[in-house]
Coordinates of C-alpha atoms in Angstrom, one line a residue:
Chain A
M459 CA -14.3 29.9 2.0
N460 CA -12.3 30.7 5.1
Q461 CA -10.7 27.5 6.1
P462 CA -10.4 27.0 9.9
V463 CA -7.1 25.5 11.0
I464 CA -6.5 23.0 13.8
P465 CA -3.4 24.3 15.6
D466 CA -0.4 22.2 16.7
V467 CA -1.1 19.1 14.7
A468 CA 1.9 16.8 14.0
L469 CA 1.8 15.4 10.5
V470 CA 4.6 12.9 10.1
D471 CA 4.8 9.6 8.3
N472 CA 4.6 6.6 10.6
T473 CA 4.3 4.1 7.8
E474 CA 6.8 1.3 7.7
Q475 CA 6.5 0.0 4.2
R476 CA 9.3 -1.1 1.9
T477 CA 9.7 -1.9 -1.7
P478 CA 12.8 -4.2 -2.2
L479 CA 14.8 -3.7 -5.4
V480 CA 17.7 -6.0 -6.3
L481 CA 20.0 -5.0 -9.1
V482 CA 21.7 -8.1 -10.5
L483 CA 24.5 -6.7 -12.7
D484 CA 26.7 -8.5 -15.2
C485 CA 30.3 -7.4 -14.6
S486 CA 32.0 -9.9 -16.9
G487 CA 35.0 -9.1 -19.0
S488 CA 32.9 -8.1 -22.0
M489 CA 31.5 -5.2 -20.0
M490 CA 35.0 -3.7 -19.7
G491 CA 35.4 -0.1 -20.9
P492 CA 32.5 2.1 -21.9
P493 CA 29.8 -0.4 -20.9
V494 CA 30.7 -0.6 -17.2
Q495 CA 31.5 3.1 -17.1
Q496 CA 28.0 3.9 -18.3
L497 CA 26.5 1.3 -16.0
N498 CA 28.3 3.1 -13.1
E499 CA 27.0 6.4 -14.2
G500 CA 23.5 5.0 -14.5
L501 CA 23.8 3.7 -10.9
K502 CA 24.9 7.1 -9.7
L503 CA 21.9 8.6 -11.4
L504 CA 19.6 6.1 -9.8
E505 CA 21.0 7.0 -6.4
T506 CA 20.4 10.7 -7.0
E507 CA 16.9 10.3 -8.4
L508 CA 15.7 8.0 -5.6
K509 CA 17.1 10.3 -3.0
S510 CA 15.3 13.3 -4.5
D511 CA 11.9 11.7 -4.0
V512 CA 10.9 11.9 -0.3
I513 CA 8.7 8.9 -0.3
A514 CA 10.9 6.6 -2.5
A515 CA 14.0 7.6 -0.5
K516 CA 12.3 6.2 2.7
R517 CA 10.6 3.2 1.2
V518 CA 12.8 1.7 -1.5
R519 CA 15.3 -0.9 -0.2
V520 CA 18.2 -1.4 -2.6
L521 CA 20.6 -4.4 -2.9
V522 CA 23.3 -4.7 -5.6
V523 CA 24.5 -8.2 -6.7
R524 CA 27.5 -8.2 -9.0
Y525 CA 28.6 -11.2 -11.0
G526 CA 31.8 -11.8 -13.0
G527 CA 35.2 -13.0 -11.9
F528 CA 35.6 -16.8 -12.0
D529 CA 31.9 -17.7 -12.1
H530 CA 31.5 -15.6 -9.0
A531 CA 28.4 -13.7 -7.7
E532 CA 28.5 -11.4 -4.7
V533 CA 26.5 -8.9 -2.8
V534 CA 28.0 -5.4 -3.0
G535 CA 27.4 -3.7 0.3
D536 CA 24.2 -4.6 2.1
W537 CA 20.4 -3.9 1.8
C538 CA 19.8 -0.3 2.5
D539 CA 17.1 2.3 2.3
A540 CA 17.4 4.4 -0.8
M541 CA 18.2 7.5 1.3
D542 CA 21.4 5.6 2.5
F543 CA 22.3 4.1 -0.8
T544 CA 25.7 5.0 -2.3
A545 CA 26.1 3.7 -5.8
P546 CA 29.1 1.3 -6.0
V547 CA 31.8 1.7 -8.6
L548 CA 31.8 -1.7 -10.4
E549 CA 34.7 -3.2 -12.2
A550 CA 34.3 -5.7 -15.1
D551 CA 36.3 -8.9 -15.4
G552 CA 35.8 -12.6 -15.9
T553 CA 32.8 -14.8 -16.8
T554 CA 29.0 -14.7 -16.7
P555 CA 27.6 -16.8 -13.9
T556 CA 24.0 -15.7 -14.3
G557 CA 22.6 -18.8 -12.5
R558 CA 24.6 -18.2 -9.4
A559 CA 23.8 -14.5 -9.4
I560 CA 20.0 -15.1 -9.7
D561 CA 20.2 -17.8 -6.9
L562 CA 21.9 -15.3 -4.6
A563 CA 19.4 -12.6 -5.4
L564 CA 16.4 -14.9 -4.8
T565 CA 17.8 -16.0 -1.5
E566 CA 18.5 -12.4 -0.4
I567 CA 14.9 -11.4 -1.3
E568 CA 13.5 -14.3 0.8
N569 CA 15.8 -13.4 3.7
E570 CA 14.7 -9.7 3.6
K571 CA 11.1 -10.7 3.5
Q572 CA 11.6 -12.8 6.7
R573 CA 13.2 -9.8 8.4
F574 CA 10.3 -7.6 7.3
K575 CA 7.8 -10.2 8.8
A576 CA 9.8 -10.5 12.0
A577 CA 9.8 -6.7 12.4
G578 CA 6.1 -6.3 11.3
I579 CA 7.0 -4.1 8.3
A580 CA 4.7 -4.2 5.3
Y581 CA 6.2 -4.5 1.9
T582 CA 5.3 -4.5 -1.8
R583 CA 6.4 -7.1 -4.3
P584 CA 10.2 -7.1 -4.7
W585 CA 11.7 -6.1 -8.0
L586 CA 14.6 -8.0 -9.5
F587 CA 16.5 -6.4 -12.3
L588 CA 18.7 -8.9 -14.2
M589 CA 21.1 -7.2 -16.6
S590 CA 23.5 -9.2 -18.8
D591 CA 25.5 -8.6 -21.9
G592 CA 26.4 -12.2 -22.6
V593 CA 25.3 -15.8 -22.2
P594 CA 25.6 -17.6 -18.9
T595 CA 28.8 -19.6 -18.3
D596 CA 27.6 -21.6 -15.3
T597 CA 24.9 -24.2 -15.1
W598 CA 22.1 -21.8 -15.0
E599 CA 19.0 -23.8 -16.1
A600 CA 17.9 -24.9 -12.6
S601 CA 18.3 -21.3 -11.4
A602 CA 16.3 -20.0 -14.3
K603 CA 13.5 -22.4 -13.5
R604 CA 13.6 -21.3 -9.8
A605 CA 13.4 -17.7 -11.0
R606 CA 10.4 -18.4 -13.3
E607 CA 8.6 -20.3 -10.6
A608 CA 9.2 -17.5 -8.0
E609 CA 7.8 -14.9 -10.4
Q610 CA 4.8 -17.1 -11.3
A611 CA 4.1 -17.5 -7.6
N612 CA 4.0 -13.7 -7.3
K613 CA 7.1 -13.7 -5.0
V614 CA 9.0 -11.3 -7.1
A615 CA 8.8 -9.3 -10.4
I616 CA 11.7 -10.0 -12.7
F617 CA 13.0 -7.6 -15.4
P618 CA 15.6 -9.2 -17.6
I619 CA 17.6 -6.6 -19.6
A620 CA 19.7 -7.8 -22.5
V621 CA 22.6 -5.5 -23.4
G622 CA 24.5 -5.5 -26.6
D623 CA 24.8 -8.1 -29.4
G624 CA 26.4 -10.8 -27.1
S625 CA 23.3 -11.4 -25.1
Q626 CA 20.4 -13.7 -26.1
V627 CA 16.9 -12.7 -25.5
G628 CA 15.9 -16.4 -25.6
V629 CA 18.2 -17.2 -22.7
M630 CA 17.3 -14.1 -20.7
G631 CA 13.6 -14.9 -21.2
Q632 CA 14.1 -18.2 -19.3
F633 CA 14.7 -16.2 -16.2
S634 CA 11.3 -14.5 -16.3
G635 CA 7.8 -15.9 -15.7
K636 CA 6.8 -13.8 -18.7
G637 CA 9.3 -15.6 -21.0
E638 CA 10.9 -13.7 -23.9
G639 CA 8.1 -11.2 -23.9
G640 CA 9.4 -10.0 -20.5
V641 CA 12.9 -9.2 -21.8
K642 CA 13.9 -5.7 -22.6
R643 CA 16.7 -5.1 -25.0
L644 CA 18.7 -2.0 -24.1
Q645 CA 19.2 0.3 -27.1
G646 CA 23.0 0.7 -27.4
L647 CA 24.3 1.6 -23.9
Q648 CA 21.5 3.8 -22.7
F649 CA 22.0 2.9 -19.1
R650 CA 21.1 6.5 -18.3
E651 CA 17.5 6.2 -19.7
L652 CA 17.2 2.7 -18.2
F653 CA 18.0 3.9 -14.6
L654 CA 15.9 7.0 -15.0
W655 CA 13.0 4.8 -15.9
L656 CA 13.7 2.5 -13.0
S657 CA 13.8 5.3 -10.5
A658 CA 10.6 6.8 -11.8
S659 CA 9.0 3.3 -11.6
M660 CA 10.2 2.8 -8.1
Q661 CA 8.7 6.1 -7.1
V662 CA 5.3 4.9 -8.4
V663 CA 5.5 1.4 -6.9
S664 CA 6.8 2.4 -3.5
Q665 CA 3.7 4.6 -3.1
S666 CA 1.2 2.2 -4.5
R667 CA -1.8 1.4 -2.5
P668 CA -4.1 -1.6 -2.5
G669 CA -6.2 -2.2 -5.6
G670 CA -4.0 0.0 -7.7
Q671 CA -2.2 -0.9 -10.9
A672 CA 1.0 1.0 -11.0
Q673 CA 1.0 3.1 -14.1
L674 CA 4.7 3.0 -14.9
P675 CA 6.3 5.6 -17.0
S676 CA 6.2 4.3 -20.6
T677 CA 9.3 3.2 -22.4
D678 CA 7.7 1.4 -25.4
T679 CA 6.7 -2.1 -24.3
W680 CA 6.8 -1.4 -20.6
S681 CA 3.7 0.6 -20.2
S682 CA 2.2 -1.1 -17.2
V683 CA 3.0 -4.0 -14.9
P684 CA 1.0 -5.3 -12.0
T685 CA 2.6 -4.2 -8.7
Chain B
M826 CA -24.6 11.3 26.4
A827 CA -24.8 11.9 22.6
W828 CA -22.2 11.4 19.9
R829 CA -20.6 14.3 18.1
I830 CA -19.3 13.3 14.7
Y831 CA -16.8 15.0 12.6
A832 CA -15.7 13.6 9.2
A833 CA -13.9 14.7 6.1
S834 CA -12.4 13.2 2.9
A835 CA -9.5 15.0 1.2
T836 CA -8.7 14.1 -2.4
G837 CA -5.2 12.8 -2.9
T838 CA -2.6 14.6 -5.0
S839 CA -2.3 11.6 -7.4
H840 CA -6.0 11.9 -8.0
L841 CA -5.9 15.6 -8.5
S842 CA -3.1 15.4 -11.0
K843 CA -4.9 12.7 -13.1
A844 CA -8.3 14.3 -12.6
I845 CA -9.6 11.2 -10.9
P846 CA -12.4 11.9 -8.3
C847 CA -12.0 11.2 -4.6
Q848 CA -12.7 7.5 -4.3
D849 CA -13.2 7.5 -0.5
A850 CA -16.6 7.9 1.1
F851 CA -18.0 8.1 4.6
A852 CA -21.5 7.9 6.1
F853 CA -22.9 7.9 9.6
Q854 CA -26.2 8.0 11.5
A855 CA -26.5 8.8 15.2
D856 CA -29.6 8.5 17.2
G857 CA -28.9 9.4 20.8
E858 CA -26.4 6.8 22.1
R859 CA -26.7 4.7 19.0
L860 CA -24.2 5.1 16.2
V861 CA -23.5 3.5 12.9
A862 CA -20.5 4.9 11.0
V863 CA -18.8 3.6 7.8
V864 CA -15.7 4.6 5.8
C865 CA -15.1 3.1 2.4
D866 CA -12.1 3.4 0.1
G867 CA -12.6 2.7 -3.6
A868 CA -9.9 0.8 -5.4
G869 CA -7.6 3.0 -7.4
S870 CA -7.6 0.6 -10.3
A871 CA -11.4 0.3 -10.5
S872 CA -12.9 2.9 -12.8
R873 CA -16.2 3.4 -10.9
S874 CA -15.0 2.9 -7.4
D875 CA -16.0 6.4 -6.3
Q876 CA -19.6 5.3 -6.9
G877 CA -18.9 2.0 -5.3
S878 CA -17.6 3.5 -2.0
R879 CA -20.5 6.0 -1.9
V880 CA -23.2 3.3 -2.4
V881 CA -21.6 0.9 0.1
A882 CA -21.1 3.6 2.8
D883 CA -24.6 5.0 2.5
T884 CA -26.5 1.7 2.1
V885 CA -24.7 -0.2 4.9
T886 CA -25.1 2.7 7.3
R887 CA -28.8 3.1 6.5
V888 CA -29.7 -0.6 6.7
L889 CA -27.7 -1.3 9.8
S890 CA -29.1 1.8 11.6
E891 CA -32.7 0.6 10.8
R892 CA -31.9 -2.8 12.1
L893 CA -30.4 -1.4 15.3
R894 CA -33.3 0.9 15.9
G895 CA -35.7 -2.0 15.5
D896 CA -33.8 -4.4 17.7
P897 CA -30.9 -3.0 19.9
A898 CA -30.3 -6.6 21.1
V899 CA -28.5 -7.1 17.8
L900 CA -25.4 -5.8 19.6
D901 CA -25.6 -8.6 22.3
D902 CA -24.3 -11.5 20.3
E903 CA -21.5 -11.9 17.8
D904 CA -23.3 -14.2 15.4
V905 CA -26.4 -12.1 15.4
F906 CA -24.4 -8.9 14.8
E907 CA -22.3 -10.5 12.0
A908 CA -25.5 -11.7 10.3
S909 CA -26.9 -8.2 10.5
A910 CA -23.7 -6.6 9.1
S911 CA -23.7 -9.3 6.3
A912 CA -27.3 -8.5 5.5
A913 CA -26.5 -4.8 5.2
I914 CA -23.5 -5.5 3.0
E915 CA -25.6 -7.9 0.9
T916 CA -28.1 -5.0 0.3
A917 CA -25.3 -2.7 -0.7
R918 CA -23.9 -5.4 -3.1
A919 CA -27.4 -5.9 -4.6
A920 CA -27.6 -2.1 -5.2
L921 CA -24.2 -2.2 -6.9
I922 CA -25.1 -5.2 -9.1
E923 CA -28.2 -3.3 -10.3
I924 CA -26.1 -0.2 -11.1
A925 CA -23.5 -2.3 -12.8
D926 CA -26.1 -4.0 -14.9
A927 CA -27.6 -0.7 -15.9
D928 CA -24.2 0.7 -16.7
K929 CA -23.1 -2.5 -18.5
A930 CA -20.0 -2.6 -16.2
S931 CA -18.6 -5.4 -14.1
L932 CA -19.2 -5.4 -10.3
S933 CA -15.4 -5.3 -9.8
S934 CA -15.2 -1.8 -11.4
Y935 CA -17.0 -0.6 -8.2
A936 CA -14.5 -2.2 -5.9
A937 CA -14.3 -0.7 -2.4
T938 CA -13.2 -1.6 1.1
L939 CA -15.3 -1.0 4.2
V940 CA -14.5 -0.3 7.8
G941 CA -17.5 0.4 10.1
F942 CA -18.6 0.7 13.7
A943 CA -22.1 0.0 15.1
G944 CA -22.7 0.5 18.8
D945 CA -24.4 2.3 21.6
G946 CA -23.0 4.0 24.7
Q947 CA -22.1 0.7 26.3
R948 CA -20.6 -1.6 23.6
G949 CA -20.3 -2.0 19.9
W950 CA -18.7 -3.8 17.0
F951 CA -16.3 -3.1 14.3
F952 CA -17.1 -4.7 10.9
H953 CA -14.4 -4.7 8.3
I954 CA -13.5 -5.9 4.8
G955 CA -10.0 -5.1 3.5
D956 CA -7.9 -2.2 4.6
G957 CA -8.5 1.0 6.5
I958 CA -8.6 1.0 10.2
G959 CA -10.9 1.5 13.2
V960 CA -9.9 2.5 16.7
A961 CA -12.2 2.7 19.7
E962 CA -10.8 4.3 22.8
A963 CA -12.6 3.6 26.1
V964 CA -13.5 6.2 28.7
S965 CA -10.2 6.5 30.5
T966 CA -10.1 5.1 33.9
S967 CA -7.5 5.8 36.5
E968 CA -5.8 2.4 36.3
A969 CA -5.7 1.9 32.6
S970 CA -3.9 4.2 30.2
A971 CA -5.5 5.1 26.9
D972 CA -3.3 2.8 25.0
E973 CA -4.3 -0.3 27.0
A974 CA -7.9 0.6 26.5
S975 CA -7.8 0.9 22.7
V976 CA -9.5 -1.6 20.5
V977 CA -8.1 -1.6 16.9
S978 CA -9.7 -3.2 13.9
V979 CA -6.6 -3.7 11.7
P980 CA -6.4 -3.8 7.9
E981 CA -6.3 -7.1 6.1
N982 CA -3.8 -7.1 3.3
G983 CA -2.4 -9.9 1.2
E984 CA 1.3 -10.7 1.4
Y985 CA 2.0 -7.3 -0.1
A986 CA 1.0 -4.0 1.4
N987 CA -0.6 -3.0 -1.9
E988 CA -3.0 -5.9 -2.0
T989 CA -6.3 -6.0 -0.2
Y990 CA -9.9 -7.3 -0.3
F991 CA -13.1 -5.6 -1.5
V992 CA -16.8 -5.7 -0.7
T993 CA -17.3 -6.4 -4.4
G994 CA -15.1 -9.5 -4.3
D995 CA -16.7 -13.0 -4.5
A996 CA -15.1 -14.0 -1.3
W997 CA -16.3 -11.0 0.7
R998 CA -18.0 -13.2 3.4
Q999 CA -14.6 -14.9 4.1
H1000 CA -13.0 -11.5 4.5
L1001 CA -15.7 -9.9 6.6
R1002 CA -14.3 -9.5 10.1
V1003 CA -16.2 -8.4 13.2
L1004 CA -14.5 -7.3 16.4
A1005 CA -16.1 -6.6 19.7
V1006 CA -15.7 -3.3 21.6
S1007 CA -16.8 -4.3 25.0
A1008 CA -16.2 -1.2 27.0
P1009 CA -18.0 2.2 26.6
T1010 CA -16.3 4.2 23.9
A1011 CA -15.3 7.8 24.5
R1012 CA -13.5 8.4 21.2
L1013 CA -13.9 6.5 17.9
A1014 CA -11.9 6.9 14.7
L1015 CA -12.5 5.3 11.3
M1016 CA -10.1 6.0 8.5
S1017 CA -9.1 5.0 5.0
D1018 CA -5.6 3.8 4.5
G1019 CA -4.5 7.2 3.1
A1020 CA -4.9 8.7 6.6
M1021 CA -3.2 5.9 8.4
P1022 CA 0.4 6.9 8.0
F1023 CA 0.0 10.1 10.1
A1024 CA -3.1 9.3 12.2
M1025 CA -1.8 5.9 13.5
D1026 CA 1.3 5.2 15.4
K1027 CA 4.1 3.0 14.1
G1028 CA 2.8 -0.5 13.9
N1029 CA -0.8 0.6 14.0
T1030 CA -1.3 -0.2 17.7
G1031 CA -3.3 3.0 18.4
L1032 CA -3.9 6.6 17.3
F1033 CA -0.8 8.7 17.0
K1034 CA -1.0 11.1 20.0
P1035 CA 0.8 14.1 18.5
F1036 CA -1.8 14.0 15.7
I1037 CA -5.0 13.0 17.5
D1038 CA -4.7 14.9 20.7
P1039 CA -4.6 18.4 19.2
V1040 CA -7.3 17.3 16.7
A1041 CA -9.7 15.9 19.3
R1042 CA -9.1 18.9 21.6
Y1043 CA -10.0 21.3 18.8
L1044 CA -13.0 19.3 17.7
A1045 CA -14.4 19.1 21.2
S1046 CA -14.4 22.9 21.3
V1047 CA -16.4 23.5 18.1
G1048 CA -19.7 22.3 16.4
E1049 CA -19.9 19.4 14.0
D1050 CA -19.9 21.5 10.8
D1051 CA -17.0 23.7 11.8
G1052 CA -15.1 20.7 13.1
S1053 CA -15.5 18.8 9.9
R1054 CA -14.3 21.7 7.9
A1055 CA -11.3 22.1 10.1
L1056 CA -10.6 18.4 9.8
L1057 CA -10.7 18.7 6.0
G1058 CA -8.2 21.5 6.2
T1059 CA -5.9 19.3 8.3
L1060 CA -6.2 16.3 5.9
D1061 CA -5.5 18.6 3.0
D1062 CA -2.4 20.1 4.7
P1063 CA 0.5 20.2 2.2
R1064 CA 2.6 18.4 4.8
T1065 CA 0.5 15.3 4.0
H1066 CA 1.6 15.4 0.4
G1067 CA 5.0 14.2 1.3
I1068 CA 3.5 11.2 3.1
T1069 CA 0.8 10.0 0.7
S1070 CA -0.7 10.9 -2.6
D1071 CA -3.8 8.8 -1.9
D1072 CA -7.3 10.0 -0.8
K1073 CA -7.5 10.6 3.0
T1074 CA -10.7 10.1 5.0
L1075 CA -11.0 10.4 8.8
L1076 CA -14.2 10.1 10.8
I1077 CA -14.0 10.9 14.5
A1078 CA -16.9 10.4 16.9
L1079 CA -16.7 11.8 20.4
R1080 CA -19.1 10.9 23.1
G1081 CA -20.0 12.9 26.2

């Protein structure tokens, strides 16, 4: 059938919708050497992959929180759209203040939501990626409770990732509303696969529309999570 | 002055790639100055939502048109109109419940949103559950610009942009919103959320002129069938694939 065409129509995306993604990354001394190297390579891959997807590049908002030093958690750079994200090169040293890091991440998420609301920008549920290769060295229990409650109140989706033999799934599970069942143990140092999965998932979630369940790319137990 | 109505639904790329049918539906009935038009968007997660949106669009349009034909004064009063719209939705829900029983499926597997307009030449109402958007632009006068004269029935989402409410939900009455269009409408648009990113301006305050002006100009120059076919071509334009992978429905009614 001959399709008539309407001339001169502008077709541009006026949507202002964002999907916040916070990466909370353990940079304690035990990450020194190959682990932090591969983590950095994974971050670089995440940058490339997100930028290669036209929709995700515009909609995913990235923030990196690094923790290590002397029980120190800090924001690396600032919130930015994926198209403007440059993967930081992280260095490993010091302790594992997981509690402080998660507090900082939850505060940043709430602040970003307030900015979205003030600017009238729609958003999807923020994702918080909590990676650790050890056990917390600060007083983390209250922070873990705050994280669990935030997730149970649907304020955020938390994905704890346990790396290596030094981490404990039991402890990591306390940072998730889904408990130990929500913890993913990284096989070896497959940060590359992890960040490929994360990028692919962000591409799905940032496009998701009402009533949908994001069908995430499967890596064993992570077949589907509500958006 | 009579209405000329153009409408099309384009299946989203995410539906094509997974072999899911188009879950949007539209329906309309015009009778001289009187018009009832509805656009529904079936939930992506609901397995039978293509059927749900079809049944809701057709049933609500039919029942409300009959009501309007019998008693045009329905448009005079908000409470009376809301009751009439509720009754039409109730009829559609009853039809879905019957289908669900026969199919041994849950009502929620037919989940669909609804945005509709009912009016005559002088005034009208939007009725709306969930997302999608409706825009009525008044006959332009010398003192008011088109922007000032737009009435917009906005989407209702939860906290998150990917949450909304459905005709099939238990709380549908709470989420039914009606909005008065008190001036004569020259141009009406109803759309599913898939068409909003490019058909609406930033912040959803009105139709996006670089999109709607060429479209309306073209449609005004052709008949309804040709216009609807051309509209489908525009909604299917590969440039939209970088904007949304969702189904896209747009209904445009021009009067005069």
